[in-house]
Each structure stands twice: as C-alpha cells, then as structure tokens.
Short mmCIF file of C-alpha atoms and ligand atoms in Angstrom, two decimals:
data_model
loop_
_atom_site.label_atom_id
_atom_site.label_comp_id
_atom_site.label_asym_id
_atom_site.label_seq_id
_atom_site.Cartn_x
_atom_site.Cartn_y
_atom_site.Cartn_z
CA MET A 1 143.86 150.45 -19.66
CA SER A 2 146.42 147.71 -20.48
CA GLY A 3 146.18 144.40 -18.95
CA THR A 4 149.37 144.83 -17.35
CA ARG A 5 148.41 148.07 -15.91
CA ARG A 6 145.11 146.81 -14.48
CA LYS A 7 146.98 143.79 -12.99
CA PHE A 8 149.41 146.25 -11.27
CA PHE A 9 146.38 148.01 -9.59
CA GLN A 10 144.85 144.69 -8.56
CA ASP A 11 148.18 143.54 -7.19
CA ALA A 12 148.66 146.73 -5.33
CA ALA A 13 145.21 146.42 -3.70
CA ILE A 14 145.82 142.88 -2.78
CA LEU A 15 149.26 143.60 -1.55
CA GLY A 16 148.16 146.37 0.56
CA ALA A 17 145.57 144.27 2.36
CA GLY A 18 148.05 141.46 2.63
CA LEU A 19 150.84 143.65 4.13
CA PHE A 20 148.28 144.75 6.83
CA GLY A 21 147.48 141.10 7.43
CA MET A 22 151.09 140.25 8.33
CA SER A 23 150.91 141.75 11.74
CA LYS A 24 148.45 142.71 14.31
CA THR A 25 150.39 145.83 15.05
CA LEU A 26 150.27 147.11 11.55
CA SER A 27 146.58 146.41 11.34
CA ALA A 28 145.91 148.28 14.65
CA GLN A 29 148.04 151.18 13.39
CA SER A 30 145.96 151.38 10.25
CA ARG A 31 142.79 151.56 12.41
CA GLU A 32 144.22 154.42 14.45
CA GLY A 33 145.44 156.36 11.39
CA ALA A 34 143.56 159.01 9.68
CA GLY A 35 142.85 156.92 6.66
CA ALA A 36 141.25 153.52 5.99
CA GLY A 37 139.44 151.59 8.57
CA SER A 38 138.58 154.08 11.10
CA ALA A 39 134.95 154.17 11.66
CA ARG A 40 135.08 157.79 12.41
CA THR A 41 137.13 158.91 9.30
CA ASN A 42 136.63 156.51 6.72
CA HIS A 43 133.55 158.03 5.22
CA SER A 44 135.63 161.10 4.31
CA HIS A 45 138.08 158.86 2.46
CA PRO A 46 135.74 156.25 0.92
CA GLY A 47 137.64 155.56 -2.28
CA GLY A 48 141.24 155.86 -1.18
CA LYS A 49 141.55 152.69 0.64
CA GLN A 50 140.53 150.59 -2.48
CA GLU A 51 143.86 151.14 -4.36
CA ALA A 52 146.25 152.83 -2.00
CA HIS A 53 145.44 151.50 1.32
CA GLY A 54 145.21 148.28 3.09
CA HIS A 55 142.34 147.70 5.48
CA PRO A 56 142.18 146.06 8.69
CA ALA A 57 139.24 143.98 7.32
CA GLY A 58 141.37 143.11 4.39
CA ARG A 59 143.41 140.74 6.45
CA ALA A 60 143.03 137.15 5.60
CA SER A 61 143.95 134.82 8.29
CA GLY A 62 145.18 131.29 7.80
CA ARG A 63 143.69 128.35 5.82
CA GLY A 64 144.81 129.50 2.52
CA ARG A 65 142.30 132.49 2.21
CA ASP A 66 142.86 135.20 -0.19
CA PRO A 67 143.27 138.73 1.08
CA PHE A 68 140.18 140.63 -0.01
CA LEU A 69 139.30 144.13 -1.36
CA PRO A 70 136.98 145.83 1.12
CA ILE A 71 133.91 147.48 -0.03
CA VAL A 72 133.36 151.24 0.14
CA THR A 73 130.00 152.50 1.32
CA PRO A 74 129.85 156.19 0.58
CA ASP A 75 128.65 158.29 3.54
CA ILE A 76 128.72 155.32 5.82
CA PRO A 77 131.62 154.28 8.00
CA ASP A 78 132.98 150.89 8.44
CA LEU A 79 132.65 149.04 11.81
CA PRO A 80 136.11 148.49 13.20
CA TYR A 81 136.81 145.34 15.22
CA GLU A 82 139.44 143.65 17.49
CA MET A 83 140.66 140.22 17.63
CA ASP A 84 140.00 138.06 20.61
CA GLY A 85 142.09 135.05 19.75
CA ALA A 86 140.68 133.90 16.45
CA VAL A 87 137.31 135.81 16.94
CA LYS A 88 136.49 139.19 15.24
CA VAL A 89 134.78 141.25 17.94
CA PHE A 90 132.53 144.11 17.00
CA LYS A 91 130.70 146.47 19.11
CA LEU A 92 127.31 147.75 17.72
CA VAL A 93 125.05 150.31 19.53
CA ALA A 94 121.48 150.88 18.46
CA GLU A 95 120.82 154.61 19.09
CA PRO A 96 118.95 157.68 17.99
CA VAL A 97 120.92 159.56 15.12
CA GLU A 98 120.53 162.94 13.49
CA ARG A 99 121.06 162.39 9.76
CA LYS A 100 121.55 165.35 7.38
CA ILE A 101 120.07 163.97 4.37
CA ALA A 102 120.17 167.07 2.20
CA PRO A 103 121.84 170.59 2.92
CA PHE A 104 118.46 172.02 4.12
CA LYS A 105 117.01 168.92 5.83
CA THR A 106 118.15 166.99 8.91
CA ILE A 107 115.94 164.23 10.19
CA ASP A 108 115.83 162.43 13.49
CA VAL A 109 116.18 158.69 12.68
CA TRP A 110 117.45 155.57 14.66
CA GLY A 111 120.54 153.88 13.59
CA TYR A 112 123.80 152.26 15.03
CA ASN A 113 127.09 153.85 16.24
CA GLY A 114 126.10 157.33 15.20
CA SER A 115 125.26 156.35 11.69
CA CYS A 116 122.11 155.60 9.75
CA PRO A 117 122.35 153.20 7.94
CA GLY A 118 124.69 151.64 10.62
CA PRO A 119 128.32 151.04 9.84
CA ALA A 120 129.38 148.26 7.57
CA ILE A 121 130.54 145.10 9.03
CA GLN A 122 133.08 143.48 6.68
CA VAL A 123 134.24 139.89 7.46
CA GLN A 124 135.53 136.87 5.57
CA GLN A 125 134.08 133.65 4.83
CA GLY A 126 135.13 131.28 7.54
CA ASP A 127 135.41 133.98 10.32
CA ARG A 128 134.20 133.56 13.80
CA VAL A 129 132.36 136.70 14.59
CA ARG A 130 131.21 138.15 17.79
CA VAL A 131 129.00 141.31 18.07
CA ARG A 132 128.66 142.97 21.26
CA PHE A 133 125.27 144.68 20.95
CA GLU A 134 124.24 147.56 23.30
CA ASN A 135 120.67 148.95 23.15
CA HIS A 136 120.65 152.77 23.65
CA LEU A 137 117.10 153.05 22.30
CA PRO A 138 114.20 154.01 24.36
CA GLU A 139 112.50 150.63 23.63
CA SER A 140 113.39 147.07 23.26
CA THR A 141 115.07 145.71 20.07
CA SER A 142 117.32 142.93 18.66
CA LEU A 143 119.61 142.23 15.67
CA HIS A 144 118.62 139.92 12.82
CA TRP A 145 121.40 138.72 10.36
CA HIS A 146 119.48 138.81 7.07
CA GLY A 147 120.55 135.84 4.96
CA LEU A 148 123.10 134.23 7.29
CA GLU A 149 122.89 130.58 7.93
CA ILE A 150 123.54 130.64 11.72
CA PRO A 151 122.01 128.79 14.72
CA ILE A 152 118.49 129.76 15.71
CA GLU A 153 119.63 131.30 18.93
CA GLN A 154 121.52 133.96 16.86
CA ASP A 155 118.66 134.79 14.49
CA GLY A 156 117.60 137.88 16.47
CA VAL A 157 113.74 137.47 16.35
CA PRO A 158 112.16 138.79 19.63
CA TRP A 159 110.41 136.12 21.71
CA ILE A 160 111.12 133.45 18.99
CA SER A 161 114.88 133.09 19.07
CA GLN A 162 115.72 135.30 22.00
CA LYS A 163 114.26 137.56 24.53
CA PRO A 164 114.07 141.24 23.32
CA VAL A 165 117.18 143.35 24.34
CA PRO A 166 115.67 145.96 26.64
CA PRO A 167 116.91 149.46 26.72
CA GLY A 168 120.35 149.78 28.41
CA ALA A 169 121.09 146.17 28.10
CA THR A 170 123.85 144.41 26.31
CA TYR A 171 123.45 141.22 24.21
CA VAL A 172 126.33 139.01 22.53
CA TYR A 173 125.76 137.46 19.27
CA GLU A 174 128.44 134.99 17.99
CA PHE A 175 128.49 132.90 14.96
CA THR A 176 130.74 131.46 12.31
CA VAL A 177 130.19 132.79 8.73
CA HIS A 178 130.45 129.91 6.34
CA GLN A 179 128.86 131.85 3.37
CA GLU A 180 129.96 134.59 1.16
CA GLY A 181 128.00 137.58 -0.09
CA THR A 182 126.17 140.68 0.50
CA PHE A 183 124.09 140.36 3.66
CA PHE A 184 122.65 142.85 6.14
CA TYR A 185 121.70 143.35 9.74
CA HIS A 186 118.47 144.92 10.96
CA ALA A 187 116.15 145.28 13.69
CA HIS A 188 113.47 142.56 13.42
CA SER A 189 110.61 145.11 14.22
CA ALA A 190 108.92 146.63 11.21
CA MET A 191 108.73 150.29 12.54
CA GLN A 192 112.30 150.16 13.64
CA GLU A 193 113.44 149.05 10.33
CA MET A 194 111.51 151.98 8.68
CA MET A 195 113.18 154.27 11.32
CA GLY A 196 116.61 153.29 9.78
CA GLN A 197 117.85 150.35 11.57
CA ILE A 198 119.87 148.46 8.97
CA GLY A 199 123.42 148.09 8.00
CA PHE A 200 125.70 146.13 5.50
CA PHE A 201 127.19 142.59 6.53
CA ILE A 202 129.63 141.82 3.90
CA ALA A 203 131.15 138.31 3.90
CA HIS A 204 134.13 138.40 1.52
CA PRO A 205 134.70 134.97 -0.09
CA GLU A 206 137.70 132.87 1.02
CA LYS A 207 138.86 132.70 -2.64
CA LEU A 208 138.49 135.94 -4.59
CA TYR A 209 135.67 136.05 -7.22
CA ARG A 210 136.70 135.98 -10.74
CA PRO A 211 137.06 138.27 -12.66
CA ARG A 212 138.47 140.46 -9.86
CA VAL A 213 137.13 143.86 -9.46
CA ASP A 214 139.08 147.11 -8.75
CA HIS A 215 136.33 149.04 -7.04
CA ASP A 216 133.51 147.72 -4.79
CA TYR A 217 130.91 149.96 -3.72
CA GLY A 218 127.71 149.47 -1.53
CA LEU A 219 124.44 151.42 -1.51
CA ILE A 220 121.43 150.87 0.81
CA LEU A 221 118.11 152.07 -0.31
CA GLN A 222 115.76 153.64 2.27
CA GLU A 223 112.68 155.88 2.03
CA TRP A 224 111.24 158.26 4.54
CA ALA A 225 107.95 160.20 5.14
CA VAL A 226 108.75 163.39 6.66
CA LEU A 227 106.08 166.05 6.86
CA PRO A 228 107.15 169.72 6.15
CA ASN A 229 108.51 171.33 9.23
CA ASN A 230 109.08 167.99 10.80
CA THR A 231 112.03 165.84 11.50
CA VAL A 232 110.75 162.46 12.53
CA PRO A 233 109.78 160.11 9.91
CA ASN A 234 106.28 158.71 9.93
CA THR A 235 107.15 154.96 9.96
CA ALA A 236 103.48 153.97 9.28
CA ALA A 237 103.26 155.92 6.00
CA MET A 238 102.65 154.34 2.61
CA GLU A 239 103.96 157.11 0.76
CA TYR A 240 107.40 158.77 0.89
CA ASN A 241 108.75 162.12 0.02
CA TRP A 242 112.47 161.53 0.91
CA LEU A 243 114.47 158.83 -0.83
CA THR A 244 118.11 158.11 0.07
CA PHE A 245 121.17 156.08 -0.84
CA ASN A 246 123.18 155.26 2.30
CA GLY A 247 121.03 157.71 4.24
CA VAL A 248 121.63 160.79 1.95
CA SER A 249 119.63 162.31 -0.91
CA GLY A 250 121.02 163.62 -4.09
CA PRO A 251 122.97 165.75 -4.59
CA ALA A 252 124.46 165.35 -1.08
CA ILE A 253 125.44 161.70 -1.77
CA THR A 254 129.26 161.27 -2.24
CA PRO A 255 129.87 160.25 -5.88
CA MET A 256 131.70 156.99 -6.42
CA ILE A 257 134.76 157.21 -8.45
CA ALA A 258 136.33 154.56 -10.67
CA ARG A 259 139.52 154.36 -12.69
CA LEU A 260 138.84 154.24 -16.57
CA GLY A 261 139.59 150.67 -17.56
CA SER A 262 138.73 149.23 -14.02
CA ARG A 263 136.12 146.70 -13.27
CA VAL A 264 133.55 147.98 -10.78
CA ARG A 265 131.17 146.17 -8.46
CA LEU A 266 128.15 147.70 -7.15
CA ARG A 267 126.05 146.06 -4.24
CA ILE A 268 122.61 147.35 -3.59
CA VAL A 269 120.40 146.51 -0.58
CA ASN A 270 116.80 147.55 -0.06
CA ILE A 271 114.85 147.88 3.12
CA GLY A 272 111.56 149.85 2.89
CA MET A 273 108.12 149.62 1.44
CA ASP A 274 109.01 149.84 -2.28
CA HIS A 275 110.96 148.03 -4.81
CA HIS A 276 113.50 150.17 -6.74
CA PRO A 277 114.58 149.69 -10.29
CA ILE A 278 118.19 151.02 -10.23
CA HIS A 279 119.54 152.17 -13.52
CA LEU A 280 123.05 152.87 -14.64
CA HIS A 281 123.72 155.20 -17.60
CA GLY A 282 125.89 154.65 -20.44
CA ASN A 283 127.01 151.03 -19.64
CA GLN A 284 125.69 147.54 -19.47
CA PHE A 285 126.33 145.59 -16.32
CA VAL A 286 125.83 141.88 -15.25
CA MET A 287 124.14 140.77 -12.00
CA THR A 288 126.78 138.64 -10.29
CA GLY A 289 125.04 138.11 -7.11
CA THR A 290 121.94 138.26 -4.84
CA GLU A 291 121.13 138.28 -1.30
CA GLY A 292 122.02 134.55 -1.43
CA GLY A 293 125.69 135.11 -2.53
CA ARG A 294 127.53 134.89 -5.73
CA ALA A 295 125.62 133.78 -8.93
CA PRO A 296 127.19 131.44 -11.40
CA GLU A 297 128.65 133.20 -14.36
CA THR A 298 126.36 131.15 -16.71
CA THR A 299 123.40 133.18 -15.35
CA TRP A 300 124.90 136.54 -16.10
CA TYR A 301 123.35 138.61 -19.01
CA PRO A 302 123.66 142.25 -19.95
CA MET A 303 121.32 144.80 -18.48
CA ASN A 304 121.40 148.31 -17.24
CA THR A 305 118.53 148.37 -14.79
CA VAL A 306 118.20 146.03 -11.92
CA LEU A 307 115.04 145.69 -9.68
CA VAL A 308 116.04 145.70 -6.08
CA GLY A 309 113.08 144.30 -4.22
CA VAL A 310 112.32 144.84 -0.57
CA ALA A 311 114.74 142.67 1.44
CA GLN A 312 116.92 141.85 -1.58
CA ALA A 313 120.46 142.51 -2.40
CA ARG A 314 121.54 142.83 -5.96
CA VAL A 315 125.18 142.85 -6.98
CA VAL A 316 126.26 143.99 -10.43
CA GLU A 317 129.59 144.42 -12.14
CA PHE A 318 130.75 146.37 -15.26
CA GLU A 319 133.74 147.35 -17.07
CA ALA A 320 134.33 151.09 -16.79
CA LYS A 321 135.24 151.58 -20.38
CA TYR A 322 133.63 155.01 -20.92
CA PRO A 323 134.86 158.17 -19.21
CA GLY A 324 132.24 160.42 -17.60
CA PRO A 325 129.92 160.93 -14.62
CA TRP A 326 127.35 158.21 -15.18
CA MET A 327 124.19 158.45 -13.21
CA VAL A 328 123.13 155.71 -10.90
CA HIS A 329 119.44 156.22 -9.78
CA CYS A 330 116.12 154.67 -9.06
CA HIS A 331 113.90 155.15 -12.15
CA LEU A 332 110.60 155.59 -10.35
CA PRO A 333 109.84 159.10 -11.19
CA HIS A 334 108.74 160.07 -7.62
CA HIS A 335 111.97 158.69 -6.25
CA MET A 336 113.99 161.16 -8.37
CA MET A 337 112.66 164.05 -6.31
CA ASN A 338 113.39 165.86 -3.08
CA SER A 339 110.58 167.35 -1.04
CA MET A 340 110.57 171.16 -1.68
CA MET A 341 107.98 171.68 0.93
CA ASP A 342 110.77 172.15 3.47
CA LEU A 343 112.04 175.09 1.57
CA LEU A 344 108.67 176.69 1.55
CA ARG A 345 108.01 176.30 5.28
CA ASP A 346 105.05 178.57 6.06
CA ARG A 347 105.15 180.52 2.90
CA ALA A 348 103.32 179.96 -0.37
CA MET A 349 105.31 179.99 -3.56
CA GLN A 350 103.69 180.47 -6.96
CA THR A 351 105.66 179.33 -9.93
CA ALA A 352 102.91 179.63 -12.48
CA ASP A 353 101.34 182.87 -13.80
CA GLN A 354 104.44 184.89 -13.37
CA THR A 355 107.34 185.94 -15.30
CA ASP A 356 110.51 183.90 -15.48
CA ALA A 357 112.50 186.72 -13.77
CA LYS A 358 109.96 186.93 -10.85
CA ALA A 359 109.84 183.28 -10.29
CA LEU A 360 113.71 183.18 -10.22
CA SER A 361 113.76 185.99 -7.74
CA GLN A 362 111.25 184.17 -5.64
CA MET A 363 113.56 181.10 -5.68
CA GLU A 364 116.47 183.15 -4.87
CA THR A 365 114.81 184.72 -1.80
CA LEU A 366 114.00 181.13 -0.60
CA ALA A 367 117.60 180.07 -1.36
CA LYS A 368 118.81 182.80 0.98
CA SER A 369 116.90 181.13 3.85
CA VAL A 370 118.65 177.84 3.53
CA PRO A 371 122.35 176.87 3.66
CA PHE A 372 123.09 176.74 -0.09
CA GLU A 373 124.00 179.59 -2.21
CA HIS A 374 122.52 179.42 -5.72
CA VAL A 375 119.25 178.40 -7.16
CA HIS A 376 119.18 177.91 -10.96
CA HIS A 377 116.68 176.90 -13.41
CA SER A 378 116.63 176.07 -17.14
CA PRO A 379 115.24 178.59 -19.57
CA ILE A 380 111.45 178.58 -20.16
CA ALA A 381 109.53 179.78 -23.25
CA GLU A 382 108.23 183.26 -23.61
CA ASN A 383 104.61 181.84 -23.79
CA ALA A 384 105.20 179.18 -21.08
CA ASN A 385 102.24 180.19 -18.88
CA GLY A 386 99.85 179.89 -22.02
CA VAL A 387 100.60 176.26 -22.30
CA LYS A 388 98.44 173.86 -20.37
CA GLY A 389 100.45 171.75 -17.95
CA PHE A 390 103.17 174.27 -17.37
CA PRO A 391 105.15 174.10 -15.22
CA GLN A 392 106.38 170.49 -14.71
CA ASP A 393 110.07 170.47 -13.88
CA ALA A 394 110.70 174.21 -14.84
CA PHE A 395 111.26 175.18 -11.30
CA MET A 396 112.23 172.05 -9.59
CA GLU A 397 115.95 172.32 -10.04
CA MET A 398 117.92 173.36 -7.09
CA GLY A 399 121.61 173.82 -7.83
CA MET A 400 123.69 173.78 -4.66
CA ASP A 401 127.14 172.72 -5.89
CA LYS A 402 129.06 174.55 -3.26
CA ALA A 403 126.88 173.20 -0.27
CA VAL A 404 127.59 169.60 -1.34
CA ALA A 405 131.17 170.10 -2.61
CA LYS A 406 133.75 167.46 -1.62
CA PRO A 407 136.89 165.88 -3.38
CA GLU A 408 134.60 163.45 -5.20
CA THR A 409 132.69 166.35 -6.82
CA TYR A 410 135.80 168.03 -8.01
CA GLY A 411 135.75 168.86 -11.60
CA LEU A 412 132.09 168.27 -12.29
CA PRO A 413 130.36 170.84 -14.60
CA ASP A 414 128.78 173.91 -13.21
CA ASN A 415 125.45 173.45 -11.68
CA TRP A 416 125.87 169.60 -11.80
CA SER A 417 123.73 169.31 -8.62
CA ALA A 418 120.56 170.91 -10.08
CA GLY A 419 119.16 167.80 -11.36
CA MET A 420 120.39 165.38 -8.71
CA MET A 421 117.56 164.48 -6.37
CA GLY A 422 116.35 161.54 -4.45
CA MET A 423 117.82 158.17 -4.91
CA MET A 424 120.31 159.39 -7.31
CA THR A 425 124.09 159.41 -7.42
CA MET A 426 126.73 158.92 -9.95
CA ILE A 427 129.92 156.71 -10.74
CA ARG A 428 132.51 158.90 -12.04
CA VAL A 429 134.65 157.01 -14.46
CA LEU A 430 137.87 158.94 -14.70
CA PRO A 431 141.06 158.78 -16.70
CA ASP A 432 144.24 158.37 -14.68
CA LYS A 433 145.05 161.91 -14.23
CA GLU A 434 141.65 163.04 -13.00
CA TYR A 435 141.44 159.90 -10.92
CA GLU A 436 144.64 160.56 -9.20
CA GLU A 437 143.79 164.23 -8.66
CA ILE A 438 140.59 163.27 -6.76
CA VAL A 439 142.48 160.42 -4.66
CA ALA A 440 145.07 163.17 -3.82
CA ARG A 441 142.47 165.61 -2.71
CA LYS A 442 140.86 163.01 -0.56
CA LYS A 443 144.07 162.21 1.12
CA SER A 444 145.13 165.80 1.72
CA GLY A 445 141.67 166.86 2.87
CA ALA A 446 141.83 169.71 0.13
CA PRO A 447 138.47 171.28 -0.24
CA ALA A 448 136.73 170.85 -3.50
CA GLU A 449 137.02 173.54 -6.06
CA LYS A 450 134.73 176.52 -5.29
CA HIS A 451 133.75 178.51 -8.20
CA GLU A 452 131.23 181.35 -8.71
CA HIS A 453 129.16 181.50 -11.56
CA PRO A 454 126.37 183.93 -12.40
CA HIS A 455 122.64 183.07 -12.74
CA ALA A 456 122.65 184.49 -16.24
CA SER A 457 125.08 181.65 -17.48
CU1 CU B 1 112.80 153.87 -6.07
#
C-alpha cells in the first residue's frame, strides 16, 4: 500500500472518531445504531468500526487531545458509557454467564454484563471515570483496577481498601486516569478470577502513539478445567482442558482481519495459572508496550513469540506486509487442543487397532450427535497401526467450518477449522478487494459462504 493510501485510511479513521466527537447527539446516535459502539451488537461487527465508523469512545474532549482509534476485542462487546458533565459513567454488573466456548461446549462461568470476559472499557488518558458497579453474584466481590495509579480507596481489595460489595449491592468507583496503556479490571478474589471475572480497561493516550496503527486488537487469555459432562469450571484445578482467547476456543474465535499494507497492534492480557508464549506466524513484531504502558522505541526488537505471563499485558505491533491467514496461538502444545472428552460422553471410542474407514465412520457417528456437520481427518498410512506410538494427531482434527462460519471466515480454505484448537486464532491479512468484501459482509449481516465438500476430498 502506498504511503498516501495508508494515510487516507488513517485519516478516515481519525476523522470518523472526530466527527462523532463533535456533538453528543451524534455520539448517542452511534451508540443506538446497529453498528459501532453498542455493547449488544458490536461483537458481530468487530472490525468495521476501525476504518469505517466512528466510535463513542473515540471522542476526544478538550485540552488538545487527539481522537483515538478504539480497540476491537473479537467476541467481546464494548461497555457503553454516558456523560455526566465531564465524567464518563459506565455501568458494570457482575453476574453468572453462560459462555459457548465451542460449538459443542457451553460452560457456566461468571463475568460482567452478560459477557465473559467482561465488556471492554475504553477511555482516554485524562478522563474522569465513574463505574457504577452492581453485584448480581451469589457472593461478595469487588473490582480491582489492575495497573492503574488511583487512590487507595478505589483499589478494590476487599477489607483492605473497601468493604466487600455484597450480593445485590451497588458500589461506585470513581477516579481520574492519568496513564495510557493496556489495563484490566478483575475481581480481587482468586477463584472469582478463575471463574472468569476479568475485562479490558484500555486507556488511550492523549497524543496518538507513533507510528500510528490502522488496526488495534485485544485478546484475553484464560484457561478452564471442566470435567466431561460438566459445565462448571473447577477453579481449584492446576491442570486445564479448555483454553480460550476472549472466552472462546479455536476454531470458534472470530478471526482478526487486517488490510494488506496496514500496521496492526495486538494487545494480549493473561489471567490464569499459566504463562502463555503467544506466537505469530509469518511475520516479525515488536513489543511496544506492557501492562505498565507504552515502551520506548529504543527497547523494540524483532520477535515473533511473546511470553505473556500471568497478570501481564503485552502489546505488539507489526506491518501487515504478507497476505494470508496468519496463525496467532499459544505455543504450549497442550494449549493447542480442545477437550474431546465432551464429544465422547459416556461412550468409548477406539482410534487404534482399526481401519481408517472404520475410525472415520466412528467419528462421523459422533459428529452427528453434536451441532457440527463434518469431521475430517488427514490420510494415514496403510500400516499405521503397526507403528509404535500411532495414533498421535491422526484423529484429533475436527473440521466444523459451517458451525463457526461468520463474515470473518469468508474465503478461508475448506476444512480450515480442522486444526484450530484451544488458544488459537488468526490475523487474516487481506488485499483490498478481499478486505472490503468481508467488511461489506459484516455490515450487511450476510451469512458466510456455506459450501459442501465430500469427506473424500
Ligand atoms: Cu498457553
């Protein structure tokens, strides 16, 4: 992409944000509209608002602050706000949430405002922020603002900085955000954290970071221990069988899209029991920020795997120079799997000591009992059963393209979903035409392309 062309996109994004900032009425309209900024709808249009739409959070108010490009958190909505004078007022409700983490698995977790992780709060450095917090959980809780330099009374630690917020009660947090960066809110109770109680708190800088980015995405890393036939995570577990980005396992995660030639920022936050090495295929990135804010450019160096430790945020940026669906995933092998035990239920399945056709037929029988249509696997050798160690990954693949189809998956190769499991998603770097096609599909609500393909293929 030419420099001029890129500048056009950047200006368009900034202009969009700026326009909405011109009047409160416009801002309110955009919240009510079907597109950007609505907590209920924005997860189905995660990319569109970056280039084409303004965003209520994108408003810069006074004191020479730059309008900002909101982040997009696939599969998690934004938290809307209202202005009370110069104060941004959010309402956050802690409550139990049913979260469909895969087409065949829904778990009972706790989150905020119907979402787990909770909706993303986006503010700007310098903002005065008020959060009306309601506790709809069956036990006491509180909200901690991870990384924010705010008065001790706002720190959200039960008995230390405040009394716990009992069930049914409301508590008001209010503070001024003088920092910029990638922060998060969470319950300050270990098991509630492991039950899902976390959300993004993004403080956009007063002055835009340079170089500017065209896309800004956020992922929250979580892990769950859910026994077969169960829906409630074991929050005391030390081993995990479900790994999620933004509360969804691959391939159900909505892929991120980026225009070829754009600059992409990815913010990753980890809450859980494990540290996750997050790897990007086919590109090098630089780490431009941590949970403490923006890192000076002199500290940037090329890498393609960033270790995101527990309680850390890591922000990376790269130039999207190479077209293709580039994988983004945790590289711990056990975090690149989904639990198949839920498919087996009370049945035993044998994959060894039988023919390829028989194993496939068994997989197909299983597939008919769950809401996805196809199960594929890659070819195996004639003498596979005679080889010690077989099978390893031979029967792990579970293609479910149709079950997870959405505009962002449009145009991916057949059976793309077969190898996508656990903490795994992709950034699709798309030439203009393909990029526009997906943006148009997102706007129109057109279904993703459905295509049939035989097992024999
Ligand atoms: Cu991991």
